[in-house]
Short mmCIF file of C-alpha atoms and ligand atoms in Angstrom, two decimals:
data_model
loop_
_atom_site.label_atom_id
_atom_site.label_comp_id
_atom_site.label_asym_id
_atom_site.label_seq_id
_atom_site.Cartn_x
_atom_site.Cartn_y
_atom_site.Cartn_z
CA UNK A 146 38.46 -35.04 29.45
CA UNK A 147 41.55 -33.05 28.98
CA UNK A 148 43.07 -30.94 31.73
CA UNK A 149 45.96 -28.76 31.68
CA UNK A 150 47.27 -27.13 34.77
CA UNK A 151 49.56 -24.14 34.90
CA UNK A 152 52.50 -23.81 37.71
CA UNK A 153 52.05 -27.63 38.13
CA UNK A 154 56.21 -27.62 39.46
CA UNK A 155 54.87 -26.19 42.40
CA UNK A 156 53.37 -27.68 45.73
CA UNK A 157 49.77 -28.61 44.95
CA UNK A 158 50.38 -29.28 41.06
CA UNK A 159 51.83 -32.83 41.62
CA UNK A 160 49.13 -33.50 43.70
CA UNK A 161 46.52 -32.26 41.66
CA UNK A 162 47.63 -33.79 38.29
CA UNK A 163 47.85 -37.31 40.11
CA UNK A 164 43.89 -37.29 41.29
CA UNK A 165 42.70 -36.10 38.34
CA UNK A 166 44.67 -38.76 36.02
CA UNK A 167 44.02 -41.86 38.36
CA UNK A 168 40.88 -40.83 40.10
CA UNK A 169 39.43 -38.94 37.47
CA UNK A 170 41.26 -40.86 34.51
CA UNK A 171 41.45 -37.95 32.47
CA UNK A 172 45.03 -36.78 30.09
CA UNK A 173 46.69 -34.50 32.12
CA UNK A 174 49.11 -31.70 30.57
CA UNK A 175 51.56 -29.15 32.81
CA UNK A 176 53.63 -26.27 32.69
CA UNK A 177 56.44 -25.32 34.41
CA UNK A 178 59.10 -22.52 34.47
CA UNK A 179 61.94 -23.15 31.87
CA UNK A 180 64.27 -23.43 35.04
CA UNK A 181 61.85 -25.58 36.92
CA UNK A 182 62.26 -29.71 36.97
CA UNK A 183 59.01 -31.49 36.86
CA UNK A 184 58.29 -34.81 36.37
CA UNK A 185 54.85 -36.29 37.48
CA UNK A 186 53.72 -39.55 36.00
CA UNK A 187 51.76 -39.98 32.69
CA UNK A 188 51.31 -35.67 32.38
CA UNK A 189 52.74 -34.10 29.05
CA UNK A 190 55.20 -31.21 30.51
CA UNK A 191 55.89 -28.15 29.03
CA UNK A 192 57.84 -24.89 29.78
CA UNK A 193 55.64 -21.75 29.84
CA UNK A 194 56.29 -18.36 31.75
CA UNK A 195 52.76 -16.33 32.05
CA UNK A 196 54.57 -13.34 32.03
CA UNK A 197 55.13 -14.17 28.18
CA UNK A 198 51.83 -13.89 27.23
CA UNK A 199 52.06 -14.71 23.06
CA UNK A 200 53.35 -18.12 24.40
CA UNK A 201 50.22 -18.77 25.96
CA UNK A 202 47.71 -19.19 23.54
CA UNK A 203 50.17 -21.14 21.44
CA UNK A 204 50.07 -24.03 24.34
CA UNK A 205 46.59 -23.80 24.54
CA UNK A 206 46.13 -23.80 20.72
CA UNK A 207 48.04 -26.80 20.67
CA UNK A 208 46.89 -29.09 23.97
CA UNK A 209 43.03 -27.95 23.73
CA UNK A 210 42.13 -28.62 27.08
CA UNK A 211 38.49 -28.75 28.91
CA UNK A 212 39.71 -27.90 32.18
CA UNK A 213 42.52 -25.49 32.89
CA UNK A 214 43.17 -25.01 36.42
CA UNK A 215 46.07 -21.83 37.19
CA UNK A 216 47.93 -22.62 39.76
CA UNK A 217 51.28 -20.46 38.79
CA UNK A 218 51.93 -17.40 41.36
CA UNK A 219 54.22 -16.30 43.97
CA UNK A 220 52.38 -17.87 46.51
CA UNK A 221 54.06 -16.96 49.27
CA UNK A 222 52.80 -13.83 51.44
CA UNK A 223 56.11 -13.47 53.41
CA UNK A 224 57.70 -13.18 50.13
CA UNK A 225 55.69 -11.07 49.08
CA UNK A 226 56.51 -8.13 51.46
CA UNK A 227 59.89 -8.73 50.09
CA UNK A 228 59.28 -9.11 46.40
CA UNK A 229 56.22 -6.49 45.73
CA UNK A 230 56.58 -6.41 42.33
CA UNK A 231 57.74 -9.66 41.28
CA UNK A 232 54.16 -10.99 43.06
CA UNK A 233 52.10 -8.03 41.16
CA UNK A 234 53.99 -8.96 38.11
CA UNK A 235 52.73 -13.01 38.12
CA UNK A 236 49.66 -13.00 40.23
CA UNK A 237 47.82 -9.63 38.30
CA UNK A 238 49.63 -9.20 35.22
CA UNK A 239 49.86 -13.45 34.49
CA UNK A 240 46.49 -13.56 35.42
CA UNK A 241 45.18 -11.01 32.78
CA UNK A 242 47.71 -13.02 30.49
CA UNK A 243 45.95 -16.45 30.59
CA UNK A 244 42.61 -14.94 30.69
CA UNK A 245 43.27 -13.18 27.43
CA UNK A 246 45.16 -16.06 26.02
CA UNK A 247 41.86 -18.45 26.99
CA UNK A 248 39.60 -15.76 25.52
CA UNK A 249 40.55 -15.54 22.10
CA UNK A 250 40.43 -19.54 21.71
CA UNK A 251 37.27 -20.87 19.74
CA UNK A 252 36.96 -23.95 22.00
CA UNK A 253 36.68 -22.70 25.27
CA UNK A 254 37.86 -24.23 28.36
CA UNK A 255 36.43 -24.23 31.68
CA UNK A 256 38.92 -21.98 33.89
CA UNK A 257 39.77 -22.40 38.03
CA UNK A 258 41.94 -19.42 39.22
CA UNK A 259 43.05 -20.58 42.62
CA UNK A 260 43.02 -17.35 45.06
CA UNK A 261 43.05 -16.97 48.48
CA UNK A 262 41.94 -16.82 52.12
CA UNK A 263 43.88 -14.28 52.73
CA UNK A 264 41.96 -12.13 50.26
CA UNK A 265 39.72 -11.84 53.36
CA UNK A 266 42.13 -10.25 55.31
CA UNK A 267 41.89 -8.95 59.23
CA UNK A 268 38.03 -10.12 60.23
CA UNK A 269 36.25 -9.93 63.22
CA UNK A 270 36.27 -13.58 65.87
CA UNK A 271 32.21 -13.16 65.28
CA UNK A 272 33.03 -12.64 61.59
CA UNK A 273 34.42 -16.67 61.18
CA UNK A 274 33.82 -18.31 59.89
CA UNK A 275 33.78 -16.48 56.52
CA UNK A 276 31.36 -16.42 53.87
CA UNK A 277 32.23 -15.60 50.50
CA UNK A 278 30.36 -12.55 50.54
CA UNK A 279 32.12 -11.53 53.81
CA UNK A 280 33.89 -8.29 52.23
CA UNK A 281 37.55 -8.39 51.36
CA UNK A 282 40.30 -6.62 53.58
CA UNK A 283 43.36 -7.60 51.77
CA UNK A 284 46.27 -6.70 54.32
CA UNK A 285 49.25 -7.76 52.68
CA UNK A 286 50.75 -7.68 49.00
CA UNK A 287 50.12 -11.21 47.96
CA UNK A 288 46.26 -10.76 49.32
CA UNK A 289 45.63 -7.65 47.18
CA UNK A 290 47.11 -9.66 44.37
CA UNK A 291 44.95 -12.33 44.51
CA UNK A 292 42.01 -10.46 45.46
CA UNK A 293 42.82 -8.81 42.28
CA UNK A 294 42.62 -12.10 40.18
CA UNK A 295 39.70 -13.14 41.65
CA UNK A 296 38.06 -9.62 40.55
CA UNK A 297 39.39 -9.73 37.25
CA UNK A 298 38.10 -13.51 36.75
CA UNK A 299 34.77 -12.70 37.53
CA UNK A 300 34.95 -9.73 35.04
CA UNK A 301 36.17 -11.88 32.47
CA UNK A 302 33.13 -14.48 33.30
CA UNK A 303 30.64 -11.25 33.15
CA UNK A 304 31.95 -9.31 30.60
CA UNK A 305 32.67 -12.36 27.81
CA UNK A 306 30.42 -15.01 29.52
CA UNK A 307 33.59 -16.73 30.26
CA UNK A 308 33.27 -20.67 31.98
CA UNK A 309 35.75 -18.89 35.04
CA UNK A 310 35.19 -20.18 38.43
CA UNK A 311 37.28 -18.68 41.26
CA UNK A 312 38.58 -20.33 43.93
CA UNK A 313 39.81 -18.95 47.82
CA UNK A 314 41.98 -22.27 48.90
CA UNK A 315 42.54 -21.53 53.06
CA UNK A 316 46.15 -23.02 54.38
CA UNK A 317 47.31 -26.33 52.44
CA UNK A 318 49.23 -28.56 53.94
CA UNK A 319 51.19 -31.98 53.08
CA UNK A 320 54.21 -33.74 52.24
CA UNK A 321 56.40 -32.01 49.49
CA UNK A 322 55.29 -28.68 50.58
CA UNK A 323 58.06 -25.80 50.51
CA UNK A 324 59.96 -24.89 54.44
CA UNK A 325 59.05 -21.53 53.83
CA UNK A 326 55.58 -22.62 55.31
CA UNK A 327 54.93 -22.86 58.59
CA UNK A 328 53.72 -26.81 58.83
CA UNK A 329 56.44 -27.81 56.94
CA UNK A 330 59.55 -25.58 58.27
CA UNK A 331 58.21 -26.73 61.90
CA UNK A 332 58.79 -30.71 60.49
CA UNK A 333 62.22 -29.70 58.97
CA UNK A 334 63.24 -28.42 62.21
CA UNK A 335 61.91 -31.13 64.19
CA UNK A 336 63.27 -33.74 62.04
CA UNK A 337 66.77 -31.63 61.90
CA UNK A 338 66.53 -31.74 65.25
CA UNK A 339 66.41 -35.32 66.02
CA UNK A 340 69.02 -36.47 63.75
CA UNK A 341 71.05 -34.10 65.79
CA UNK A 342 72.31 -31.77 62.68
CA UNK A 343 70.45 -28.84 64.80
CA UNK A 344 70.83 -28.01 68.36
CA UNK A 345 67.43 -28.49 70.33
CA UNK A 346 65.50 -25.30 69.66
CA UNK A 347 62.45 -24.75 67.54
CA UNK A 348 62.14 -21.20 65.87
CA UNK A 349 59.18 -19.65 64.80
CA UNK A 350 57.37 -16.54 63.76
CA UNK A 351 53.75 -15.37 65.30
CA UNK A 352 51.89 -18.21 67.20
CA UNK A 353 49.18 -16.16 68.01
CA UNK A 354 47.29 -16.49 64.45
CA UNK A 355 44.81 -19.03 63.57
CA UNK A 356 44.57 -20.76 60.06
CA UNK A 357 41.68 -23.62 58.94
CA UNK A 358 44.41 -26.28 57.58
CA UNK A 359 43.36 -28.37 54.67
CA UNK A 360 45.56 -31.88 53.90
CA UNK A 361 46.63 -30.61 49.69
CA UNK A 362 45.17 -33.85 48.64
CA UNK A 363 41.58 -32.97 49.93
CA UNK A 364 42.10 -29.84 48.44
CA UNK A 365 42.80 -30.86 45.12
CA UNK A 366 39.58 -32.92 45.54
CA UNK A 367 37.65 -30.03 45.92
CA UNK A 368 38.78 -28.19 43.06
CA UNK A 369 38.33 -31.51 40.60
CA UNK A 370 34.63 -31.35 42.46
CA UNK A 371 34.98 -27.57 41.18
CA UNK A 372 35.65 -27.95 37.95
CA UNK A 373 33.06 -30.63 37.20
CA UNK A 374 30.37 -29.07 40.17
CA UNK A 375 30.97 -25.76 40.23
CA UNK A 376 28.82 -22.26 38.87
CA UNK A 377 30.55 -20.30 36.30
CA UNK A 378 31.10 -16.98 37.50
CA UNK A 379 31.05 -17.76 41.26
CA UNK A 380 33.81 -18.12 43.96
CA UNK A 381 34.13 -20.77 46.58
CA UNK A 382 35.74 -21.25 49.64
CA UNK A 383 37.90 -24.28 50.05
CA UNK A 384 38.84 -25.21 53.83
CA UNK A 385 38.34 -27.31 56.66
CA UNK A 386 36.11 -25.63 58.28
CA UNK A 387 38.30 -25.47 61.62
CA UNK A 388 40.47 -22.84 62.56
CA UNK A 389 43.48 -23.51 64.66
CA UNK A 390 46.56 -21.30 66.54
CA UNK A 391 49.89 -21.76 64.92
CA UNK A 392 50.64 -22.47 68.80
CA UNK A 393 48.26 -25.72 68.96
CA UNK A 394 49.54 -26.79 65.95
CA UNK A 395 53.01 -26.01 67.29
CA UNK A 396 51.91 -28.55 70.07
CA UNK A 397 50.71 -31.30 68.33
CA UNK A 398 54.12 -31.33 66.11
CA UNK A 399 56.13 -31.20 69.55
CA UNK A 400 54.26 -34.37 70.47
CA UNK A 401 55.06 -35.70 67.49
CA UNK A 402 58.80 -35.69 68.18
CA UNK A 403 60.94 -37.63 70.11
CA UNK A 404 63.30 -35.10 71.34
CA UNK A 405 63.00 -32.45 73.73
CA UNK A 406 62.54 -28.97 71.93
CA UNK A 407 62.58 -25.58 73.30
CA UNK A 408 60.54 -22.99 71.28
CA UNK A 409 62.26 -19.29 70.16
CA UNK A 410 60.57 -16.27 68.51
CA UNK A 411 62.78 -15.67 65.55
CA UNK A 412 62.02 -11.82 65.01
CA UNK A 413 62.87 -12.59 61.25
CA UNK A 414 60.15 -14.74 61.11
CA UNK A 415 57.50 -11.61 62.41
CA UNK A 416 56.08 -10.25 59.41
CA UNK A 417 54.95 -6.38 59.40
CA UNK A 418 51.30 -7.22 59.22
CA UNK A 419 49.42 -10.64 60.24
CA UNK A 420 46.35 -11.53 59.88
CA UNK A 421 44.82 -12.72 63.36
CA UNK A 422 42.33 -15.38 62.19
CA UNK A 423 40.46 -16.59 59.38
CA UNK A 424 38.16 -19.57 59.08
CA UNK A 425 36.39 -21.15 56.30
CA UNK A 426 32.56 -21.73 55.61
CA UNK A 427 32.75 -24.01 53.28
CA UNK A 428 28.79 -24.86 53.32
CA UNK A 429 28.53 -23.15 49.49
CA UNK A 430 31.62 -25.64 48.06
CA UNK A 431 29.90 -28.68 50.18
CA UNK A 432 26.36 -27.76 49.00
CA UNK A 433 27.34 -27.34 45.51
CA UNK A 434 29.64 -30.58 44.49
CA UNK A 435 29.38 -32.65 47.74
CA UNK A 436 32.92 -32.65 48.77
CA UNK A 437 33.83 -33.35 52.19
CA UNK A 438 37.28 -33.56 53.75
CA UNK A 439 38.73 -36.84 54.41
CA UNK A 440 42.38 -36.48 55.96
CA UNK A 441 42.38 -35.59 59.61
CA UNK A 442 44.86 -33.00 61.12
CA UNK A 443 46.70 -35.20 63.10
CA UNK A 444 47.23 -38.02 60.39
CA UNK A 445 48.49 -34.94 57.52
CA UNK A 446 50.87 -33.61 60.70
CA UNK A 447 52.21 -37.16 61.09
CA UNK A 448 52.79 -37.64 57.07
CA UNK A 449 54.26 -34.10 56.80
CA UNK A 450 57.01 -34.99 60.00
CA UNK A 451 57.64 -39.03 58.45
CA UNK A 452 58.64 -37.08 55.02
CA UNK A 453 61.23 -34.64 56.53
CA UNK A 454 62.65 -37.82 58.61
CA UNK A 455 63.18 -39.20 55.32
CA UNK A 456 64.73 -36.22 53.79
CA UNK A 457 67.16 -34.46 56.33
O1 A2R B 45 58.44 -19.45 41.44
P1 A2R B 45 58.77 -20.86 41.05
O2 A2R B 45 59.95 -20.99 40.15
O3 A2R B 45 58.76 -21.79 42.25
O4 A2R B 45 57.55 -21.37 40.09
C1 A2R B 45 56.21 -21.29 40.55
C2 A2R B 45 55.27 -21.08 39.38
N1 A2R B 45 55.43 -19.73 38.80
C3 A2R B 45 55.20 -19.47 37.50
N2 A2R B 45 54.74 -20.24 36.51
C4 A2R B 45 54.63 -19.67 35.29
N3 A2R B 45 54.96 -18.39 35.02
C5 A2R B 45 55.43 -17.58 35.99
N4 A2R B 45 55.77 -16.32 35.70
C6 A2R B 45 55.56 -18.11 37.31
N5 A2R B 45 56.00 -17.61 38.50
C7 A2R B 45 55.91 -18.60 39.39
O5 A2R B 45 53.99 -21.34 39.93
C8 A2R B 45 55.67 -22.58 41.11
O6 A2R B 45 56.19 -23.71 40.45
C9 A2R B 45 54.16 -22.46 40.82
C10 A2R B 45 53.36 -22.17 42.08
O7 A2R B 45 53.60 -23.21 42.97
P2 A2R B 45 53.75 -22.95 44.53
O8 A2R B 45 54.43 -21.67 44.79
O9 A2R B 45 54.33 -24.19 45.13
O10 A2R B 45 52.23 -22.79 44.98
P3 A2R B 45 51.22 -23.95 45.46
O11 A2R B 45 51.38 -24.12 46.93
O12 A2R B 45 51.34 -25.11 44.56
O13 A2R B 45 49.83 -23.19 45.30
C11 A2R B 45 49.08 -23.25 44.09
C12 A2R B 45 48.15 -22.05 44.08
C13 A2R B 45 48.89 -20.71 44.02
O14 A2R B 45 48.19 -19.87 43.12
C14 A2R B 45 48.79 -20.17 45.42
O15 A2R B 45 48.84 -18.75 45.46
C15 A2R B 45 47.43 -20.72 45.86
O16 A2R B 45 47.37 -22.02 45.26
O17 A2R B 45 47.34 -20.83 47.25
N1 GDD B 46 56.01 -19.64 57.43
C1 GDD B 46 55.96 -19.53 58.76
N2 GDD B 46 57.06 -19.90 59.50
N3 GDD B 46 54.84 -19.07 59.34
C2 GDD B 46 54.81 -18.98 60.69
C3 GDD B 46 55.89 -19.35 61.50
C4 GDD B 46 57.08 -19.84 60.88
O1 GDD B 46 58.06 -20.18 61.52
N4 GDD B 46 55.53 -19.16 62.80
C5 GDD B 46 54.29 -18.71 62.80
N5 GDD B 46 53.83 -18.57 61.53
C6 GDD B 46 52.50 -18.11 61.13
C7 GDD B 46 52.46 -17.01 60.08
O2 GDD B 46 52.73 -15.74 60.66
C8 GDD B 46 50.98 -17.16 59.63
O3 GDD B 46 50.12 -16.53 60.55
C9 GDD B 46 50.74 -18.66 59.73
O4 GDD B 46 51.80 -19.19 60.54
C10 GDD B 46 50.73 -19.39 58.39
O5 GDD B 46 51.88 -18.97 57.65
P1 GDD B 46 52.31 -19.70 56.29
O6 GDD B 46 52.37 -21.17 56.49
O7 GDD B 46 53.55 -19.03 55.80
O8 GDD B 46 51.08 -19.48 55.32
P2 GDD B 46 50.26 -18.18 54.92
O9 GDD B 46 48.99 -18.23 55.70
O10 GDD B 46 51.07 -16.96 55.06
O11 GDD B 46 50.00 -18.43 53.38
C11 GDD B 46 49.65 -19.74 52.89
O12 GDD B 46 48.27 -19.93 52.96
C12 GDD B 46 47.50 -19.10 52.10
C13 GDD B 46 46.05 -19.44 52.32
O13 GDD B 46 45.62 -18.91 53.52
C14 GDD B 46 50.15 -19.91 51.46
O14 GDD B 46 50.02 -21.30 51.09
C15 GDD B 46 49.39 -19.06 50.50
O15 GDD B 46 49.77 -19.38 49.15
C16 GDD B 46 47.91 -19.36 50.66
O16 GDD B 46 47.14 -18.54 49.79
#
């Protein structure tokens, strides 16, 4: 089998292109931004922006895949308050670009559009955890984007009997990940912290909120499950299952470290809008392709910490 993955420069692309060459042992091809660096072992890079769309068909003219699994976005939702347009630009308008790029080829690949727990937005505590027929709230600008794709892949799937299946990933979390999330910035800053180049005080944004943390490389499990398990047309919650307060998890990475921290609200870090809680039923992915989680919390926490000791 032949996958290609678009936005693979990103977090979860390394991660996802390395199961599904060794575990899967399929030829893996990539994209990345023209300004991006990517390297990832044995994959076949190439530079593609999905807001050029007559680029896109090209690529997939000329690497054929089985599986393509989109992964290119703004992902992030604080950035997205800040950069409205940019994320409507690549999450909506990149979207439509790929689908229509994918549905003018003769051999036609099986697509995953990775979405979004926050599509679900503000729910009820009895509401968790969430179905995927829970209706969606989106309350921020990166959820309405990706609530977006997710509608627009299952038109696609309807409307052309397209082989789309859509995908709402809850938090990921693991080594490599970007400090703009809140796992990883709390490692940096414990890690900063006891190498001494910061003084002893932990900032962070609202602690109150509680996320269902997946380790990335169960989650890119689940969506090589997907693509091979999954019901064109349908969308699928991908998740622990668990739901924990950034505070907890604040916690567990202050045990974690051996220096005394204090903790400060860093207003900057408040964003206008948060979503309280959202959990994940993940009974439909489990029932569907068997997947099950296998990296604990406390084991992806200790990985995530051990790689910012090695990088600061
Ligand atoms: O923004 P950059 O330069 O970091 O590049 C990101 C890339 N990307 C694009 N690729 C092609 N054409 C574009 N116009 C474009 N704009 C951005 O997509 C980045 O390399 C990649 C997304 O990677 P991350 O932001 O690290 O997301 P992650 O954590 O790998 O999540 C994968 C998917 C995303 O759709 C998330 O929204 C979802 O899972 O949670
Ligand atoms: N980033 C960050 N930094 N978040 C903090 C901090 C902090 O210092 N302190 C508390 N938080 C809270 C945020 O307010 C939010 O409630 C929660 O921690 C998680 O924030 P992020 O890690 O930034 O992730 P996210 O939930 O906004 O978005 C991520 O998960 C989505 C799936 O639910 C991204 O990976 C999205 O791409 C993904 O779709």
């Amino acid at each position: 089998m032949k996958a290609l993955i678009i936005g693979a420069a990103g977090f979860v692309g390394g991660y996802l292109a390395d199961h599904l060459r060794n575990e899967c042992g399929w030829s893996v091809c990539v994209t990345k931004m023209p300004q991006e660096t990517c390297e990832i072992e044995g994959a076949k890079v190439y530079d593609l922006d999905i807001l050029e769309k007559n680029s896109i068909k090209e690529l997939f003219e000329k690497t054929a895949p089985d599986y393509i699994f989109h992964l290119a976005a703004q992902s992030s939702v604080a950035v997205s308050w800040k950069r409205p347009e940019l994320t409507v630009d690549v999450n909506v308008k990149g979207c439509v670009n790929v689908l229509e790029a994918a549905r003018e080829l003769v051999k036609k690949p099986r697509i995953l559009l990775v979405g979004s727990s926050e599509e679900y937005g503000p729910s009820l505590e009895e509401e968790n955890p969430v179905t995927e027929s829970q209706p969606l709230r989106p309350g921020n600008i990166y959820a309405a984007t990706k609530a977006c794709q997710g509608m627009l892949g299952s038109i696609y799937a309807k409307a052309y009997q397209m082989d789309v299946i859509m995908v709402r990933a809850f938090n990921h979390i693991g080594p490599k990940q970007a400090p703009l999330f809140v796992v990883s910035d709390f490692c940096k800053q414990v890690a900063e912290i006891e190498k001494g180049i910061k003084e002893p005080a932990m900032y962070v944004g609202n602690l109150s909120a509680k996320r269902d943390f997946t380790d990335v490389r169960d989650i890119v499990r689940a969506y090589s499950a997907l693509v091979q398990k999954g019901i064109a047309g349908e969308t699928y919650n991908v998740g622990s299952g668990h739901a924990i307060a950034i505070q907890d998890l604040l916690n567990n990475i202050l045990k974690l470290s051996t220096k005394e921290i204090k903790v400060e609200v860093d207003p900057n870090k408040l964003r206008p809008v948060d979503v309280p809680i959202v959990e994940a039923d993940v009974s439909k992915l489990t029932n569907d392709t068997g997947w099950e989680r296998k990296y604990e919390l406390e084991s992806t926490l200790k990985d995530i910490l051990e790689y910012w000791r090695g990088i600061v």
